[in-house]
Protein backbone atom coordinates (compact mmCIF):
# COMPACT_ATOMS: atom_id res chain seq x y z
CA MET A 1 9.11 1.39 -5.63
CA GLY A 2 7.05 -1.45 -4.29
CA PHE A 3 6.46 -3.59 -7.33
CA ALA A 4 8.57 -6.72 -7.56
CA TRP A 5 7.81 -7.42 -11.22
CA ASN A 6 9.94 -4.51 -12.48
CA LYS A 7 13.15 -5.40 -10.61
CA LEU A 8 15.93 -7.94 -10.67
CA PHE A 9 17.04 -9.43 -7.36
CA ARG A 10 20.12 -11.36 -6.30
CA THR A 11 19.10 -14.83 -5.16
CA ASN A 12 21.91 -15.03 -2.60
CA VAL A 13 20.60 -11.85 -0.85
CA ILE A 14 17.07 -13.29 -0.71
CA LYS A 15 18.23 -16.66 0.62
CA SER A 16 20.78 -15.35 3.14
CA ASN A 17 18.29 -12.85 4.60
CA ASN A 18 15.28 -15.21 4.41
CA ILE A 19 13.25 -12.65 2.45
CA ARG A 20 9.84 -14.04 1.50
CA PHE A 21 6.46 -12.81 0.30
CA LYS A 22 4.08 -12.64 3.26
CA GLU A 23 1.10 -14.96 2.91
CA LYS A 24 -1.13 -12.86 5.19
CA VAL A 25 -0.89 -9.86 2.85
CA ILE A 26 -3.31 -10.03 -0.09
CA ILE A 27 -2.34 -6.72 -1.66
CA ASN A 28 0.99 -4.84 -1.43
CA GLU A 29 2.86 -8.05 -0.57
CA ASP A 30 5.56 -7.03 -3.05
CA VAL A 31 6.15 -3.76 -1.17
CA LEU A 32 7.24 -5.63 1.97
CA PHE A 33 9.43 -7.92 -0.09
CA VAL A 34 11.15 -4.99 -1.86
CA CYS A 35 11.58 -3.03 1.39
CA GLU A 36 13.14 -6.02 3.14
CA TYR A 37 15.42 -6.59 0.17
CA ILE A 38 16.54 -2.95 0.03
CA ASP A 39 17.14 -3.03 3.78
CA ALA A 40 19.46 -6.01 3.26
CA VAL A 41 21.69 -4.50 0.55
CA ASN A 42 24.22 -1.67 0.50
CA SER A 43 23.30 -0.29 -2.92
CA VAL A 44 20.86 -0.55 -5.78
CA ARG A 45 21.15 0.30 -9.43
CA VAL A 46 18.39 1.96 -11.41
CA ILE A 47 18.10 1.87 -15.18
CA ASP A 48 15.70 4.03 -17.15
CA ASP A 49 14.95 1.58 -19.96
CA ARG A 50 11.46 0.13 -20.43
CA LEU A 51 12.04 -3.57 -20.59
CA LEU A 52 8.57 -4.80 -19.64
CA TYR A 53 5.06 -3.60 -20.39
CA TYR A 54 2.37 -4.19 -17.77
CA ARG A 55 -1.27 -4.81 -18.75
CA VAL A 56 -4.23 -4.62 -16.40
CA ASN A 57 -6.78 -7.39 -16.84
CA GLU A 58 -10.28 -6.10 -15.95
CA LYS A 59 -11.24 -9.57 -14.66
CA GLY A 60 -7.93 -10.27 -12.95
CA ALA A 61 -7.25 -10.80 -9.28
CA THR A 62 -6.11 -7.22 -8.75
CA LEU A 63 -9.62 -5.80 -9.28
CA ARG A 64 -11.73 -8.37 -7.37
CA TYR A 65 -13.76 -7.70 -4.24
CA LYS A 66 -11.56 -8.24 -1.18
CA PRO A 67 -13.58 -8.58 2.04
CA ASP A 68 -10.43 -9.50 4.02
CA ILE A 69 -8.43 -6.46 2.88
CA ILE A 70 -8.78 -4.66 6.24
CA GLU A 71 -6.95 -7.38 8.19
CA SER A 72 -4.42 -7.78 5.39
CA ASN A 73 -3.70 -4.03 5.40
CA GLU A 74 -3.35 -3.96 9.17
CA TRP A 75 -0.78 -6.75 9.02
CA PHE A 76 0.97 -5.05 6.10
CA ILE A 77 1.13 -1.62 7.77
CA ASN A 78 2.44 -3.08 11.03
CA ASN A 79 5.21 -4.88 9.15
CA LEU A 80 6.00 -1.87 6.97
CA ASN A 81 6.12 0.31 10.09
CA HIS A 82 8.65 -2.09 11.60
CA ILE A 83 10.86 -1.83 8.50
CA THR A 84 10.69 1.99 8.30
CA ASP A 85 11.16 2.76 12.01
CA ASP A 86 14.88 3.43 11.84
CA HIS A 87 15.03 5.28 8.54
CA CYS A 88 15.01 8.86 7.27
CA THR A 89 12.22 11.39 6.75
CA LEU A 90 11.85 10.46 3.10
CA VAL A 91 11.05 6.89 4.12
CA SER A 92 8.48 8.22 6.61
CA GLU A 93 6.85 10.27 3.86
CA GLY A 94 6.76 7.16 1.70
CA TYR A 95 5.26 5.22 4.61
CA TYR A 96 2.37 7.69 4.97
CA CYS A 97 1.76 7.58 1.22
CA ARG A 98 1.67 3.80 1.33
CA VAL A 99 -0.82 3.84 4.24
CA ILE A 100 -3.06 6.18 2.22
CA ARG A 101 -2.72 3.80 -0.72
CA CYS A 102 -3.84 0.98 1.58
CA LEU A 103 -6.84 3.05 2.59
CA SER A 104 -7.55 3.77 -1.06
CA ASN A 105 -7.48 0.02 -1.70
CA VAL A 106 -9.97 -0.51 1.15
CA ALA A 107 -12.28 2.02 -0.51
CA GLN A 108 -11.85 0.54 -4.00
CA PHE A 109 -11.83 -3.19 -3.28
CA TYR A 110 -14.18 -3.26 -0.30
CA CYS A 111 -16.32 -0.24 0.68
CA PHE A 112 -17.16 1.02 -2.83
CA HIS A 113 -16.83 -2.24 -4.74
CA LYS A 114 -19.97 -3.35 -6.61
CA ASP A 115 -20.13 -6.53 -4.49
CA PHE A 116 -20.09 -4.69 -1.13
CA LYS A 117 -23.39 -4.96 0.73
CA GLY A 118 -23.89 -1.93 2.96
CA ASN A 119 -23.17 1.77 3.25
CA GLY A 120 -19.67 2.26 1.84
CA ILE A 121 -19.16 5.77 3.22
CA LYS A 122 -20.26 4.80 6.71
CA GLU A 123 -18.08 1.70 6.62
CA LEU A 124 -15.02 3.61 5.41
CA LYS A 125 -15.41 6.21 8.17
CA ALA A 126 -15.75 3.42 10.76
CA ILE A 127 -12.58 1.72 9.49
CA VAL A 128 -10.62 4.98 9.66
CA ALA A 129 -11.95 5.71 13.15
CA SER A 130 -10.96 2.27 14.41
CA TYR A 131 -7.40 2.24 13.08
CA PRO A 132 -5.10 5.00 14.38
CA LYS A 133 -2.44 4.49 11.70
CA TYR A 134 -4.94 5.57 9.06
CA ASN A 135 -5.65 8.72 11.05
CA ASP A 136 -1.93 9.47 11.41
CA ALA A 137 -1.43 9.10 7.67
CA ILE A 138 -4.45 11.29 6.86
CA ILE A 139 -3.03 14.03 9.07
CA ASN A 140 0.66 13.70 8.15
CA VAL A 141 0.85 12.62 4.51
CA ASN A 142 2.40 14.93 1.97
CA HIS A 143 -0.40 14.97 -0.59
CA SER A 144 1.90 16.01 -3.44
CA TYR A 145 3.06 12.37 -3.69
CA LEU A 146 -0.48 11.00 -4.06
CA THR A 147 -2.48 10.19 -7.19
CA ARG A 148 -5.49 12.32 -8.05
CA LYS A 149 -7.84 9.60 -6.79
CA GLN A 150 -5.94 9.34 -3.51
CA LYS A 151 -6.00 13.14 -3.09
CA LEU A 152 -9.78 13.16 -3.47
CA LEU A 153 -10.12 10.38 -0.90
CA LEU A 154 -7.78 12.28 1.44
CA LEU A 155 -9.79 15.48 1.06
CA PHE A 156 -13.02 13.63 1.78
CA LEU A 157 -11.55 11.97 4.88
CA ARG A 158 -10.01 15.17 6.22
CA LEU A 159 -13.35 16.95 5.82
CA SER A 160 -15.12 14.03 7.52
CA MET A 161 -12.67 14.18 10.42
CA ARG A 162 -13.35 17.93 10.88
CA LYS A 163 -17.10 17.39 10.96
CA SER A 164 -16.88 14.60 13.52
CA SER A 165 -14.61 16.52 15.91
């Protein structure tokens, strides 16, 4: 849902609702854009045709070490929470999945990245302990919507939370 590259948008909707990519968000910025856009329209149309093929570049920006990802995620989650406050249960489930994805990004691009200097497990636990929205998502997320990697992270964090309580 969150990617902007696989959608077409009406310019008049973007301009009239002042929808912009958020500069403070270094990852998932397209999710906020798409959510704000969807919130501004009455309907969307989905087509099932593959019209674009996406390649991952091993040396691209999406895989680099991101020491500022924690602050970026906090800003992102607070803004996403604001968008999803008045919506249905399905949106709430999507919100928790997105928060877990943010946490997975913290693990991948910060705590367990080859350029991180320190104890990644200890750092990840400290980040989770200091940010209540991560804890809420760990407790409330429907794991059936997560990737295998995210499920493993969730299992690890849930077990860690049990041991510390």
